[in-house]
């Protein structure tokens, strides 16, 4: 790849590597651990990478292993990973557009309602403002509920409100309760604000910015915003419906709840896999159907330039439109009244193929290191790659070598997806000739 993308790619990777080292050192301090909790470098490193990559996979209980100082370090790492990647992803997107030249950049700016390459300071500022506004609003609701409904003292309720609001908006999934959100499965004052924060954080700054300016005029939305909003809505509804169908049956994790509790549990089951990592049910007890659907939702993920992971909903939908156009025999791939360029189609295909290759290779390696059920290992590997954080409870039981693979997956899933997508967009070469065409047999 050329130098046009190498510098920003190195910047993203180096920044995260430095933050990972600093976070690990801080979590190894005695002040970070409760009395009786050993200073385990592997635990500190795994927790740091999980927080920095806003994943949420854990090998120890966040509520009992870490002191309030250690939990504050985790929350700070979550914000570095969430806000930092949002800023870097947005700026890399601007860099990609900047390579189009003045005219191309102006066209892209007009169609996406995004800023120019000179927007660096404003982009970072907007990210911080959006994050503060959403997290503050959610923290106020959660604090009030923890205080009034669960009889926590004001300082504890406030800390729980702030921590979970930050964890939700950044799609991290870390919780200060041993059973994550299972005790609150039927509490709408807890589940609904967290779902809202997760969805907003997962949409991405470019989409939020466009919605703020023209949410009443969907016909004027850019293709990116249409794909992200409509795709996220469809996946949320579909995921919720399937979760409700499979888990409300006799013996399901929602079977003992009333209609309201089942609705909230199903909504959480449809929203959190994209890609927050909170769980309001025990995923070790869900049906194989639910586990499979959740794995697919995790792999797809959320919106680009946001806090969500996965291959991104826009990538998935672009390929879906490619398939639809091929089935119809249409020469162009069109979304709405816009034609999708061949380069974008190839980039989407490359992202998916690379992701599937990485996940499959990692899964085989992890399966060779343990004899746990394949469906649970698949769930775990996809959760790590998509930076979700959901687990059937096997993370701590994996050998250190398998945990190292998960750490690499989390890092690549968070940092690599951005740099790879940017590299693909920036590494476009134009030949001044075309080779003779030949059609190999496909299918």
Short mmCIF file of C-alpha atoms in Angstrom, two decimals:
data_model
loop_
_atom_site.label_atom_id
_atom_site.label_comp_id
_atom_site.label_asym_id
_atom_site.label_seq_id
_atom_site.Cartn_x
_atom_site.Cartn_y
_atom_site.Cartn_z
CA UNK A 1 0.00 0.00 0.00
CA UNK A 2 1.12 3.51 -0.64
CA UNK A 3 2.19 6.20 1.74
CA UNK A 4 -1.20 7.93 1.29
CA UNK A 5 -2.75 5.68 3.91
CA UNK A 6 0.31 4.36 5.75
CA UNK A 7 0.68 7.37 8.04
CA UNK A 8 -2.92 7.44 9.36
CA UNK A 9 -2.93 3.64 9.62
CA UNK A 10 0.26 3.71 11.67
CA UNK A 11 -1.18 6.50 13.79
CA UNK A 12 -4.27 4.48 14.72
CA UNK A 13 -2.28 1.34 15.51
CA UNK A 14 0.45 3.15 17.47
CA UNK A 15 -2.05 5.17 19.51
CA UNK A 16 -3.93 2.05 20.55
CA UNK A 17 -0.75 0.14 21.32
CA UNK A 18 0.49 2.91 23.62
CA UNK A 19 -2.90 3.15 25.33
CA UNK A 20 -2.92 -0.64 25.83
CA UNK A 21 0.47 -0.56 27.56
CA UNK A 22 -0.50 2.36 29.79
CA UNK A 23 -3.83 0.75 30.71
CA UNK A 24 -2.19 -2.55 31.59
CA UNK A 25 0.33 -0.85 33.86
CA UNK A 26 -2.43 1.12 35.62
CA UNK A 27 -4.52 -1.99 36.20
CA UNK A 28 -1.51 -3.76 37.69
CA UNK A 29 -1.23 -1.11 40.41
CA UNK A 30 -2.34 -2.25 43.88
CA UNK A 31 -4.86 0.60 43.96
CA UNK A 32 -6.71 -0.97 41.02
CA UNK A 33 -7.39 -4.33 42.66
CA UNK A 34 -9.49 -5.28 45.67
CA UNK A 35 -7.74 -7.02 48.60
CA UNK A 36 -7.12 -10.65 47.77
CA UNK A 37 -7.17 -10.10 44.00
CA UNK A 38 -3.80 -11.21 42.55
CA UNK A 39 -1.70 -9.02 40.28
CA UNK A 40 -2.04 -11.06 37.10
CA UNK A 41 -0.48 -9.41 34.03
CA UNK A 42 -2.66 -11.52 31.72
CA UNK A 43 -5.85 -10.38 33.45
CA UNK A 44 -4.74 -6.74 33.32
CA UNK A 45 -3.74 -6.96 29.66
CA UNK A 46 -6.91 -8.79 28.59
CA UNK A 47 -9.15 -6.34 30.46
CA UNK A 48 -7.26 -3.37 29.02
CA UNK A 49 -7.56 -4.58 25.43
CA UNK A 50 -11.21 -5.46 25.97
CA UNK A 51 -11.97 -1.99 27.36
CA UNK A 52 -9.85 -0.12 24.83
CA UNK A 53 -11.48 -2.03 21.96
CA UNK A 54 -14.90 -1.40 23.61
CA UNK A 55 -15.61 -5.12 23.65
CA UNK A 56 -16.59 -6.14 27.16
CA UNK A 57 -15.20 -9.67 27.33
CA UNK A 58 -13.85 -10.32 30.83
CA UNK A 59 -11.90 -13.02 32.62
CA UNK A 60 -12.63 -11.66 36.11
CA UNK A 61 -15.68 -10.07 37.74
CA UNK A 62 -15.50 -6.32 37.12
CA UNK A 63 -17.65 -5.63 40.18
CA UNK A 64 -15.51 -7.51 42.71
CA UNK A 65 -12.00 -7.79 41.25
CA UNK A 66 -11.42 -4.10 40.55
CA UNK A 67 -11.59 -1.21 43.00
CA UNK A 68 -13.40 2.02 42.09
CA UNK A 69 -10.02 3.31 40.88
CA UNK A 70 -9.55 0.25 38.66
CA UNK A 71 -13.10 0.64 37.37
CA UNK A 72 -12.36 4.31 36.61
CA UNK A 73 -9.31 3.22 34.60
CA UNK A 74 -11.52 0.82 32.65
CA UNK A 75 -14.06 3.59 31.99
CA UNK A 76 -11.28 5.91 30.81
CA UNK A 77 -9.99 3.21 28.45
CA UNK A 78 -13.52 2.73 27.12
CA UNK A 79 -13.74 6.43 26.29
CA UNK A 80 -10.32 6.45 24.67
CA UNK A 81 -11.35 3.50 22.53
CA UNK A 82 -14.80 4.86 21.76
CA UNK A 83 -14.19 8.56 21.20
CA UNK A 84 -10.69 8.02 19.84
CA UNK A 85 -11.80 5.57 17.20
CA UNK A 86 -14.83 7.68 16.30
CA UNK A 87 -12.53 10.66 15.75
CA UNK A 88 -9.86 8.71 13.87
CA UNK A 89 -12.42 6.87 11.75
CA UNK A 90 -14.14 10.13 10.83
CA UNK A 91 -10.85 11.82 10.03
CA UNK A 92 -9.72 8.83 7.95
CA UNK A 93 -13.02 9.05 6.08
CA UNK A 94 -12.25 12.71 5.38
CA UNK A 95 -8.78 11.67 4.21
CA UNK A 96 -10.34 9.19 1.80
CA UNK A 97 -12.59 11.90 0.41
CA UNK A 98 -9.66 14.30 0.24
CA UNK A 99 -7.89 11.98 -2.21
CA UNK A 100 -10.69 12.58 -4.68
CA UNK A 101 -9.34 16.03 -5.47
CA UNK A 102 -11.07 19.37 -5.00
CA UNK A 103 -14.02 18.67 -7.27
CA UNK A 104 -14.55 15.14 -5.99
CA UNK A 105 -14.27 16.27 -2.40
CA UNK A 106 -16.90 18.95 -2.96
CA UNK A 107 -19.26 16.40 -4.50
CA UNK A 108 -18.70 13.96 -1.63
CA UNK A 109 -19.20 16.74 0.89
CA UNK A 110 -22.47 17.78 -0.72
CA UNK A 111 -23.80 14.22 -0.87
CA UNK A 112 -22.76 13.12 2.60
CA UNK A 113 -23.26 16.45 4.38
CA UNK A 114 -19.84 15.90 5.96
CA UNK A 115 -17.07 18.35 6.68
CA UNK A 116 -13.87 19.09 4.83
CA UNK A 117 -10.32 18.08 5.55
CA UNK A 118 -9.94 21.29 7.53
CA UNK A 119 -12.58 20.12 10.00
CA UNK A 120 -10.17 18.30 12.31
CA UNK A 121 -10.80 20.43 15.37
CA UNK A 122 -14.53 20.64 14.79
CA UNK A 123 -14.86 16.88 14.21
CA UNK A 124 -13.20 16.05 17.52
CA UNK A 125 -15.21 18.74 19.28
CA UNK A 126 -18.50 17.43 17.94
CA UNK A 127 -17.66 13.90 19.02
CA UNK A 128 -16.94 15.07 22.56
CA UNK A 129 -20.14 17.15 22.68
CA UNK A 130 -22.34 14.32 21.40
CA UNK A 131 -20.75 11.90 23.83
CA UNK A 132 -21.18 14.22 26.81
CA UNK A 133 -24.80 15.07 25.99
CA UNK A 134 -25.94 11.47 25.48
CA UNK A 135 -23.99 10.04 28.40
CA UNK A 136 -25.12 12.79 30.77
CA UNK A 137 -28.79 12.30 29.89
CA UNK A 138 -28.57 8.53 30.30
CA UNK A 139 -26.51 8.82 33.51
CA UNK A 140 -29.16 11.10 35.09
CA UNK A 141 -31.93 8.57 34.40
CA UNK A 142 -29.87 5.60 35.58
CA UNK A 143 -28.68 7.39 38.72
CA UNK A 144 -32.22 8.30 39.71
CA UNK A 145 -33.39 4.74 39.11
CA UNK A 146 -30.53 3.11 41.02
CA UNK A 147 -31.20 5.47 43.93
CA UNK A 148 -34.99 5.20 44.02
CA UNK A 149 -35.52 1.63 42.87
CA UNK A 150 -32.54 -0.21 44.35
CA UNK A 151 -31.80 1.82 47.46
CA UNK A 152 -28.21 2.64 46.53
CA UNK A 153 -26.59 5.63 48.21
CA UNK A 154 -26.24 8.74 46.06
CA UNK A 155 -22.47 8.33 45.49
CA UNK A 156 -22.84 4.66 44.48
CA UNK A 157 -25.91 5.34 42.36
CA UNK A 158 -24.12 8.19 40.60
CA UNK A 159 -21.03 6.10 39.88
CA UNK A 160 -23.16 3.25 38.53
CA UNK A 161 -25.12 5.70 36.39
CA UNK A 162 -22.01 7.36 34.94
CA UNK A 163 -20.17 4.07 34.36
CA UNK A 164 -23.02 2.27 32.62
CA UNK A 165 -23.93 5.32 30.53
CA UNK A 166 -20.34 5.54 29.26
CA UNK A 167 -20.16 1.81 28.70
CA UNK A 168 -23.44 1.88 26.74
CA UNK A 169 -22.76 4.85 24.43
CA UNK A 170 -19.32 3.47 23.61
CA UNK A 171 -20.84 0.01 22.99
CA UNK A 172 -18.48 -1.54 25.54
CA UNK A 173 -20.80 -3.73 27.62
CA UNK A 174 -18.81 -3.57 30.87
CA UNK A 175 -21.09 -3.62 33.91
CA UNK A 176 -20.58 -3.14 37.63
CA UNK A 177 -22.88 -6.02 38.51
CA UNK A 178 -21.68 -9.61 38.78
CA UNK A 179 -24.54 -10.81 36.57
CA UNK A 180 -24.24 -7.86 34.16
CA UNK A 181 -27.81 -6.63 33.51
CA UNK A 182 -29.63 -9.88 34.30
CA UNK A 183 -31.13 -8.45 37.54
CA UNK A 184 -32.71 -5.62 35.48
CA UNK A 185 -34.13 -7.65 32.58
CA UNK A 186 -37.68 -6.38 33.25
CA UNK A 187 -36.76 -2.86 34.40
CA UNK A 188 -37.54 -0.41 31.61
CA UNK A 189 -35.90 2.50 33.45
CA UNK A 190 -32.59 0.66 33.16
CA UNK A 191 -32.89 -1.24 29.87
CA UNK A 192 -34.47 1.45 27.67
CA UNK A 193 -31.94 4.27 28.36
CA UNK A 194 -29.09 1.82 27.77
CA UNK A 195 -30.64 0.63 24.49
CA UNK A 196 -30.99 4.25 23.32
CA UNK A 197 -27.36 5.01 24.19
CA UNK A 198 -26.16 1.84 22.45
CA UNK A 199 -28.10 2.63 19.27
CA UNK A 200 -26.97 6.27 19.15
CA UNK A 201 -23.34 5.36 19.73
CA UNK A 202 -23.51 2.65 17.09
CA UNK A 203 -24.94 4.90 14.36
CA UNK A 204 -21.76 6.96 14.03
CA UNK A 205 -21.10 10.70 14.06
CA UNK A 206 -21.71 11.35 10.32
CA UNK A 207 -25.19 9.82 10.60
CA UNK A 208 -26.04 11.60 13.85
CA UNK A 209 -24.91 14.88 12.35
CA UNK A 210 -27.06 14.40 9.26
CA UNK A 211 -30.08 13.33 11.30
CA UNK A 212 -29.76 16.41 13.49
CA UNK A 213 -29.92 18.61 10.43
CA UNK A 214 -32.63 16.83 8.48
CA UNK A 215 -34.29 14.00 10.38
CA UNK A 216 -37.70 15.11 9.08
CA UNK A 217 -36.62 14.79 5.44
CA UNK A 218 -35.53 11.16 4.83
CA UNK A 219 -35.74 11.72 1.07
CA UNK A 220 -32.72 14.02 1.33
CA UNK A 221 -30.59 11.67 3.38
CA UNK A 222 -27.34 10.42 1.88
CA UNK A 223 -27.12 6.78 0.85
CA UNK A 224 -24.86 6.09 3.81
CA UNK A 225 -27.40 7.46 6.29
CA UNK A 226 -30.26 5.61 4.64
CA UNK A 227 -28.40 2.33 4.75
CA UNK A 228 -27.27 2.82 8.35
CA UNK A 229 -30.62 3.99 9.77
CA UNK A 230 -32.91 1.67 7.81
CA UNK A 231 -30.57 -1.29 8.11
CA UNK A 232 -30.15 -0.80 11.85
CA UNK A 233 -33.91 -0.51 12.30
CA UNK A 234 -34.63 -3.68 10.33
CA UNK A 235 -31.96 -5.66 12.16
CA UNK A 236 -33.19 -4.36 15.52
CA UNK A 237 -36.79 -5.36 14.80
CA UNK A 238 -35.79 -8.71 13.32
CA UNK A 239 -33.38 -9.50 16.14
CA UNK A 240 -35.95 -8.55 18.78
CA UNK A 241 -38.69 -10.63 17.15
CA UNK A 242 -36.52 -13.73 16.79
CA UNK A 243 -35.17 -13.41 20.33
CA UNK A 244 -38.73 -13.15 21.64
CA UNK A 245 -39.85 -16.12 19.52
CA UNK A 246 -37.07 -18.45 20.63
CA UNK A 247 -36.70 -17.38 24.27
CA UNK A 248 -40.34 -16.87 25.33
CA UNK A 249 -41.19 -20.52 24.64
CA UNK A 250 -41.35 -23.03 27.47
CA UNK A 251 -37.91 -23.39 29.01
CA UNK A 252 -36.62 -20.18 27.40
CA UNK A 253 -34.78 -17.49 29.32
CA UNK A 254 -37.80 -15.15 29.05
CA UNK A 255 -40.50 -17.75 29.76
CA UNK A 256 -40.91 -16.81 33.43
CA UNK A 257 -41.43 -13.11 32.74
CA UNK A 258 -44.64 -11.25 32.04
CA UNK A 259 -45.40 -9.71 28.63
CA UNK A 260 -43.68 -6.44 29.53
CA UNK A 261 -40.59 -8.18 30.85
CA UNK A 262 -40.43 -10.41 27.79
CA UNK A 263 -40.66 -7.38 25.51
CA UNK A 264 -37.80 -5.63 27.32
CA UNK A 265 -35.71 -8.81 27.37
CA UNK A 266 -36.27 -9.35 23.66
CA UNK A 267 -35.47 -5.71 22.86
CA UNK A 268 -32.20 -6.02 24.77
CA UNK A 269 -31.49 -9.29 22.97
CA UNK A 270 -31.97 -7.55 19.63
CA UNK A 271 -30.09 -4.34 20.44
CA UNK A 272 -27.11 -5.30 22.59
CA UNK A 273 -25.48 -7.71 20.10
CA UNK A 274 -24.96 -4.67 17.75
CA UNK A 275 -22.45 -4.34 19.47
CA UNK A 276 -22.75 -3.40 23.12
CA UNK A 277 -22.12 -6.67 24.91
CA UNK A 278 -24.54 -6.08 27.77
CA UNK A 279 -26.65 -9.13 28.55
CA UNK A 280 -29.94 -9.15 30.41
CA UNK A 281 -30.22 -12.96 30.12
CA UNK A 282 -27.69 -15.71 30.67
CA UNK A 283 -26.39 -16.64 27.21
CA UNK A 284 -25.20 -19.97 28.55
CA UNK A 285 -28.89 -20.90 28.81
CA UNK A 286 -30.25 -19.56 25.51
CA UNK A 287 -31.32 -21.89 22.71
CA UNK A 288 -29.02 -22.80 19.84
CA UNK A 289 -31.30 -20.79 17.53
CA UNK A 290 -30.88 -17.66 19.63
CA UNK A 291 -27.13 -18.17 19.85
CA UNK A 292 -26.89 -18.53 16.06
CA UNK A 293 -29.01 -15.44 15.33
CA UNK A 294 -27.00 -13.44 17.87
CA UNK A 295 -23.76 -14.56 16.24
CA UNK A 296 -24.99 -13.24 12.88
CA UNK A 297 -26.07 -9.92 14.43
CA UNK A 298 -22.67 -9.56 16.10
CA UNK A 299 -20.83 -10.23 12.86
CA UNK A 300 -22.83 -7.57 10.98
CA UNK A 301 -22.40 -5.00 13.75
CA UNK A 302 -23.43 -1.34 13.64
CA UNK A 303 -22.71 1.84 11.72
CA UNK A 304 -19.41 3.10 10.35
CA UNK A 305 -17.41 5.83 12.13
CA UNK A 306 -19.19 4.98 15.37
CA UNK A 307 -18.49 2.96 18.49
CA UNK A 308 -19.91 -0.30 17.12
CA UNK A 309 -17.87 -3.13 15.63
CA UNK A 310 -18.51 -5.89 13.11
CA UNK A 311 -18.23 -5.62 9.34
CA UNK A 312 -20.75 -2.72 9.58
CA UNK A 313 -24.34 -2.65 8.42
CA UNK A 314 -23.49 -0.54 5.34
CA UNK A 315 -21.00 -3.15 4.14
CA UNK A 316 -23.56 -5.92 4.59
CA UNK A 317 -26.30 -4.02 2.76
CA UNK A 318 -24.07 -2.95 -0.13
CA UNK A 319 -23.31 -6.63 -0.77
CA UNK A 320 -27.00 -7.47 -0.44
CA UNK A 321 -27.79 -4.92 -3.16
CA UNK A 322 -25.00 -6.36 -5.30
CA UNK A 323 -26.58 -9.82 -5.04
CA UNK A 324 -30.03 -8.40 -5.77
CA UNK A 325 -28.77 -6.57 -8.86
CA UNK A 326 -27.06 -9.75 -10.08
CA UNK A 327 -30.23 -11.79 -9.60
CA UNK A 328 -32.22 -9.21 -11.55
CA UNK A 329 -29.58 -9.04 -14.26
CA UNK A 330 -29.16 -5.29 -13.83
CA UNK A 331 -25.90 -3.73 -15.11
CA UNK A 332 -25.59 -1.29 -12.20
CA UNK A 333 -26.07 -1.53 -8.44
CA UNK A 334 -28.44 1.24 -7.40
CA UNK A 335 -29.64 2.28 -3.96
CA UNK A 336 -32.46 4.77 -4.16
CA UNK A 337 -31.55 7.11 -6.97
CA UNK A 338 -27.81 6.65 -6.62
CA UNK A 339 -25.52 4.23 -8.43
CA UNK A 340 -22.95 2.48 -6.25
CA UNK A 341 -19.49 2.52 -7.79
CA UNK A 342 -17.66 -0.69 -8.59
CA UNK A 343 -14.82 0.28 -6.26
CA UNK A 344 -17.21 0.49 -3.28
CA UNK A 345 -18.67 -2.91 -4.17
CA UNK A 346 -15.20 -4.44 -4.29
CA UNK A 347 -14.24 -2.79 -1.00
CA UNK A 348 -17.31 -4.23 0.69
CA UNK A 349 -16.56 -7.68 -0.69
CA UNK A 350 -12.92 -7.43 0.43
CA UNK A 351 -13.91 -6.40 3.97
CA UNK A 352 -16.30 -9.34 4.31
CA UNK A 353 -13.90 -11.90 2.84
CA UNK A 354 -11.04 -10.70 5.05
CA UNK A 355 -13.32 -10.77 8.11
CA UNK A 356 -14.56 -14.29 7.36
CA UNK A 357 -11.00 -15.47 6.78
CA UNK A 358 -9.79 -14.00 10.07
CA UNK A 359 -12.74 -15.36 12.06
CA UNK A 360 -12.50 -18.82 10.52
CA UNK A 361 -8.74 -19.06 11.02
CA UNK A 362 -9.02 -17.88 14.63
CA UNK A 363 -11.88 -20.27 15.32
CA UNK A 364 -9.90 -23.26 14.08
CA UNK A 365 -6.94 -22.19 16.23
CA UNK A 366 -9.09 -21.80 19.35
CA UNK A 367 -10.83 -25.14 18.71
CA UNK A 368 -7.41 -26.78 18.58
CA UNK A 369 -6.58 -25.36 22.01
CA UNK A 370 -9.75 -26.40 23.86
CA UNK A 371 -12.49 -29.01 23.73
CA UNK A 372 -15.40 -26.66 24.46
CA UNK A 373 -18.51 -26.86 22.22
CA UNK A 374 -17.97 -25.47 18.73
CA UNK A 375 -21.11 -23.31 18.82
CA UNK A 376 -19.91 -21.59 22.01
CA UNK A 377 -16.42 -21.06 20.60
CA UNK A 378 -17.89 -19.59 17.41
CA UNK A 379 -20.00 -17.25 19.53
CA UNK A 380 -16.92 -16.21 21.51
CA UNK A 381 -14.66 -15.66 18.50
CA UNK A 382 -17.23 -13.61 16.59
CA UNK A 383 -17.95 -11.62 19.75
CA UNK A 384 -14.26 -10.77 20.07
CA UNK A 385 -13.78 -9.88 16.40
CA UNK A 386 -16.95 -7.74 16.29
CA UNK A 387 -15.94 -6.12 19.63
CA UNK A 388 -19.28 -7.09 21.16
CA UNK A 389 -18.39 -8.72 24.46
CA UNK A 390 -21.24 -11.22 24.77
CA UNK A 391 -20.19 -14.62 26.04
CA UNK A 392 -21.67 -17.90 27.16
CA UNK A 393 -19.35 -17.66 30.16
CA UNK A 394 -16.36 -19.53 28.76
CA UNK A 395 -13.86 -16.65 28.48
CA UNK A 396 -12.18 -17.29 31.82
CA UNK A 397 -12.07 -21.05 31.12
CA UNK A 398 -10.05 -20.64 27.94
CA UNK A 399 -6.29 -21.26 28.13
CA UNK A 400 -3.99 -18.24 28.01
CA UNK A 401 -3.07 -19.01 24.40
CA UNK A 402 -6.73 -18.86 23.34
CA UNK A 403 -7.21 -15.64 25.31
CA UNK A 404 -4.28 -14.15 23.40
CA UNK A 405 -6.05 -15.01 20.15
CA UNK A 406 -9.15 -13.23 21.41
CA UNK A 407 -7.04 -10.19 22.29
CA UNK A 408 -5.63 -10.07 18.77
CA UNK A 409 -9.15 -10.43 17.38
CA UNK A 410 -10.42 -7.56 19.50
CA UNK A 411 -7.54 -5.35 18.45
CA UNK A 412 -7.84 -6.19 14.77
CA UNK A 413 -11.62 -6.00 14.89
CA UNK A 414 -11.46 -2.50 16.36
CA UNK A 415 -8.37 -0.98 14.77
CA UNK A 416 -7.80 -3.17 11.75
CA UNK A 417 -11.29 -2.74 10.30
CA UNK A 418 -10.76 1.02 10.09
CA UNK A 419 -7.28 0.89 8.62
CA UNK A 420 -8.16 -1.87 6.16
CA UNK A 421 -11.26 -0.04 4.95
CA UNK A 422 -9.26 3.18 4.59
CA UNK A 423 -6.42 1.39 2.83
CA UNK A 424 -8.83 -0.19 0.35
CA UNK A 425 -10.40 3.18 -0.38
CA UNK A 426 -7.08 4.98 -0.74
CA UNK A 427 -5.25 2.29 -2.67
CA UNK A 428 -7.08 2.82 -5.95
CA UNK A 429 -4.93 2.65 -9.08
CA UNK A 430 -6.15 3.61 -12.54
CA UNK A 431 -4.74 1.71 -15.49
CA UNK A 432 -4.56 3.39 -18.89
CA UNK A 433 -5.46 0.12 -20.61
CA UNK A 434 -7.80 -2.85 -20.14
CA UNK A 435 -6.88 -6.50 -20.58
CA UNK A 436 -8.92 -8.89 -22.78
CA UNK A 437 -11.98 -10.24 -20.99
CA UNK A 438 -12.61 -13.90 -20.15
CA UNK A 439 -15.46 -15.47 -18.20
CA UNK A 440 -14.51 -18.39 -15.92
CA UNK A 441 -17.33 -20.68 -14.77
CA UNK A 442 -18.77 -19.44 -11.46
CA UNK A 443 -21.09 -21.46 -9.26
#
